[in-house]
Short mmCIF file of C-alpha atoms and ligand atoms in Angstrom, two decimals:
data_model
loop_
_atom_site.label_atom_id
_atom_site.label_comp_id
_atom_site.label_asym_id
_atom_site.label_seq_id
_atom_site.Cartn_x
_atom_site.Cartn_y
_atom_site.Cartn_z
CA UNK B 293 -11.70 -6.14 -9.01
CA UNK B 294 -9.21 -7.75 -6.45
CA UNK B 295 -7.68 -9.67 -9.06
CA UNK B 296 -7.29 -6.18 -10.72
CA UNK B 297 -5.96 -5.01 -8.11
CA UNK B 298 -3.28 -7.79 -7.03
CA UNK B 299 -2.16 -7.49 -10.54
CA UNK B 300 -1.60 -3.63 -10.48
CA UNK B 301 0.18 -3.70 -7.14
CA UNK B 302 2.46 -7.16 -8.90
CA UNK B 303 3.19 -4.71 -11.69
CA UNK B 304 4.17 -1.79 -9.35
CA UNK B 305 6.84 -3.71 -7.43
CA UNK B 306 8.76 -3.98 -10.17
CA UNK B 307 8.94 -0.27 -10.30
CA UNK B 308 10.73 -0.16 -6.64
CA UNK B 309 13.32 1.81 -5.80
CA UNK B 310 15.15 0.13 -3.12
CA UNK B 311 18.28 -0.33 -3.73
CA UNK B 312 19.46 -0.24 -0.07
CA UNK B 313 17.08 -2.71 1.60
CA UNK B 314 16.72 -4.70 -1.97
CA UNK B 315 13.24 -5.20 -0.39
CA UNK B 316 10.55 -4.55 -3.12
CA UNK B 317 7.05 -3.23 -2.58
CA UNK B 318 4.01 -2.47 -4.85
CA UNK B 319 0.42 -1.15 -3.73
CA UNK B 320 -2.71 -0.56 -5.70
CA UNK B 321 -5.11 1.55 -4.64
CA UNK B 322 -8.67 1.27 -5.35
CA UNK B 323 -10.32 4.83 -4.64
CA UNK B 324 -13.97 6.43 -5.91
CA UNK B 325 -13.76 3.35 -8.75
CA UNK B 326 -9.80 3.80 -10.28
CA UNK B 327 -6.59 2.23 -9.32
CA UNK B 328 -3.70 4.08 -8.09
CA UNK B 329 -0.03 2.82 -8.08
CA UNK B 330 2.58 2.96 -5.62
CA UNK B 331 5.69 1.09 -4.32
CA UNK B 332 8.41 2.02 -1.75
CA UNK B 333 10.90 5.14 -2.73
CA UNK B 334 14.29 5.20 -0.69
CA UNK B 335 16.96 7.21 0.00
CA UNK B 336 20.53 7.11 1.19
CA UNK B 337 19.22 8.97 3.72
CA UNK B 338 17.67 6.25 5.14
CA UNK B 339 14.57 7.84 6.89
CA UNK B 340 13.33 9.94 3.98
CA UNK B 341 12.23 6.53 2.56
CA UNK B 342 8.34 6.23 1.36
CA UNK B 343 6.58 3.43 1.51
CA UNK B 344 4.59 1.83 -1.31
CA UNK B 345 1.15 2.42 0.29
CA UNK B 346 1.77 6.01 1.07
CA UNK B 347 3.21 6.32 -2.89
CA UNK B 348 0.00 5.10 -3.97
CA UNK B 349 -2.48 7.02 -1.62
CA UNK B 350 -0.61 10.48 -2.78
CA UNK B 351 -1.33 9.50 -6.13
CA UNK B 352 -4.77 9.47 -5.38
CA UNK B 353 -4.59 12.30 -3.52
CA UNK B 354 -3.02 14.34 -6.50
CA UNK B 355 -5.44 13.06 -8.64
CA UNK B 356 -8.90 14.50 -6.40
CA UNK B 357 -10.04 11.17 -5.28
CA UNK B 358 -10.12 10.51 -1.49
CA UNK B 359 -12.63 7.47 -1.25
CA UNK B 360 -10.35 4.95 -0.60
CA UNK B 361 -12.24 1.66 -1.67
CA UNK B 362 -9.22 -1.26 -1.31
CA UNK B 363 -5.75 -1.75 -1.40
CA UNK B 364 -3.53 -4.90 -2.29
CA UNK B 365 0.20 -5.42 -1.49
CA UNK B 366 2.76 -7.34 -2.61
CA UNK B 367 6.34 -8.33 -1.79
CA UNK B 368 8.43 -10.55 -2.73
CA UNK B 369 8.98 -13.03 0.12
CA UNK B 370 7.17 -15.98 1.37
CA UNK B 371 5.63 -13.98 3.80
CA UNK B 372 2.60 -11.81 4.00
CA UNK B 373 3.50 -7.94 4.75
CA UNK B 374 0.98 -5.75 6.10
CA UNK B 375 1.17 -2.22 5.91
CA UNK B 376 3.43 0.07 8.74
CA UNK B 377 1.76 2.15 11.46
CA UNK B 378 2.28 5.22 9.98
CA UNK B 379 0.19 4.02 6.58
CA UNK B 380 -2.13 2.48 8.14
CA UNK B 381 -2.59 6.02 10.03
CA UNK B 382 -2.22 7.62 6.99
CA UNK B 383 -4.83 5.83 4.81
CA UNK B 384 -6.92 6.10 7.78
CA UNK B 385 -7.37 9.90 7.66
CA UNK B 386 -9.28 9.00 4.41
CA UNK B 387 -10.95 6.00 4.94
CA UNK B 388 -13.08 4.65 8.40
CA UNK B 389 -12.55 1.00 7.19
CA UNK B 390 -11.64 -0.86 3.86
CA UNK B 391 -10.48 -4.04 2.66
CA UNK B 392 -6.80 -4.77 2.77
CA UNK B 393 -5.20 -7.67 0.01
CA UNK B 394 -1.32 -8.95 1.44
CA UNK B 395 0.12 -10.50 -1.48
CA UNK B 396 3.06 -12.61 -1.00
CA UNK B 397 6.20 -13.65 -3.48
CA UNK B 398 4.35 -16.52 -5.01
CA UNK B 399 1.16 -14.88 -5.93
CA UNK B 400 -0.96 -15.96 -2.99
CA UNK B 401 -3.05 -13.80 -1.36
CA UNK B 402 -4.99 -13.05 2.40
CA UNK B 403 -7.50 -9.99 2.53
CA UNK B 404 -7.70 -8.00 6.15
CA UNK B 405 -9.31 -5.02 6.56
CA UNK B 406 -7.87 -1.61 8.21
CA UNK B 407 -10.06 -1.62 11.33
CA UNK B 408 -8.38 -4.93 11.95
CA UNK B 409 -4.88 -3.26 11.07
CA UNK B 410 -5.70 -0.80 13.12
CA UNK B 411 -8.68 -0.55 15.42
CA UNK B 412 -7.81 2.56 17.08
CA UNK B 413 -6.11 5.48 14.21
CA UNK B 414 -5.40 8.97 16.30
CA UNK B 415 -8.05 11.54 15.62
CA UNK B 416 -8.09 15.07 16.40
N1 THU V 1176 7.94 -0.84 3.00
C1 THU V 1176 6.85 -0.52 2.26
O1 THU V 1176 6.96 0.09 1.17
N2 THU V 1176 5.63 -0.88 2.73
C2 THU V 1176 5.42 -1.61 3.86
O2 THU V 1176 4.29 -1.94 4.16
C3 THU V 1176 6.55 -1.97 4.71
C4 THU V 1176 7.88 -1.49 4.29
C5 THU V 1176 9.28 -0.53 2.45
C6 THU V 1176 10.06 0.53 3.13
C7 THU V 1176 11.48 0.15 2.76
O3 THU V 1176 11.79 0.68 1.49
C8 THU V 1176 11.44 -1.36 2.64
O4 THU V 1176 10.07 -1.70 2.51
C9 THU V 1176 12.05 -2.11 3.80
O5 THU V 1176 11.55 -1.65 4.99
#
């Protein structure tokens, strides 16, 4: 299923629209057993931007699941990216703790986990 995953969240990048920061994202979702898409949505206005992970979790959303299983990442650098604070709060409204994939440029990948991410979300 990771490889599933990294593959899905390869093919997603491609779909970025980023055309100020030319820096491409793609997630994949894993949630109650299906894979949802994502990648990163800007805007001249520069803060109405949407990052892949968030794309991909609101596709979920939309589509009734909220039991967020994994997620994989992938840019295009050398470099691993891990998800913002405000995804990493925002897929932790659905999910305590799940495995997190960073795929890099060349393919490679590290897994994390969200508690790791971030050990403390905000909780009402
Ligand atoms: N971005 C994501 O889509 N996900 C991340 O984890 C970090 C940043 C996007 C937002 C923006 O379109 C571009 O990457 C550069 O910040």
């Amino acid at each position: 299923m990771r490889e599933k995953l990294i593959e899905a969240a390869v093919k997603a990048k491609e779909k970025a629209y980023a055309p100020y920061s030319n820096f491409r994202v793609g997630a994949a979702l894993l949630s109650d057993g299906k894979i949802y898409s994502g990648f990163n949505i800007e805007n001249a206005s520069y803060s109405l931007t949407v990052c892949a992970e968030r794309v991909a979790a609101i596709n979920a959303i939309v589509d009734g699941s909220k039991g967020f299983e994994k997620i994989a990442i992938a840019s295009d650098g050398a470099d691993f990216i891990t998800p913002c604070g405000a995804c990493l709060q925002f897929l932790a409204e659905f999910s305590k703790d799940m495995e997190v994939i960073l795929v890099n440029g060349k393919g490679d990948s590290e897994i994390t986990t969200l508690k790791k991410l971030l050990p403390s979300p905000f909780s009402l």
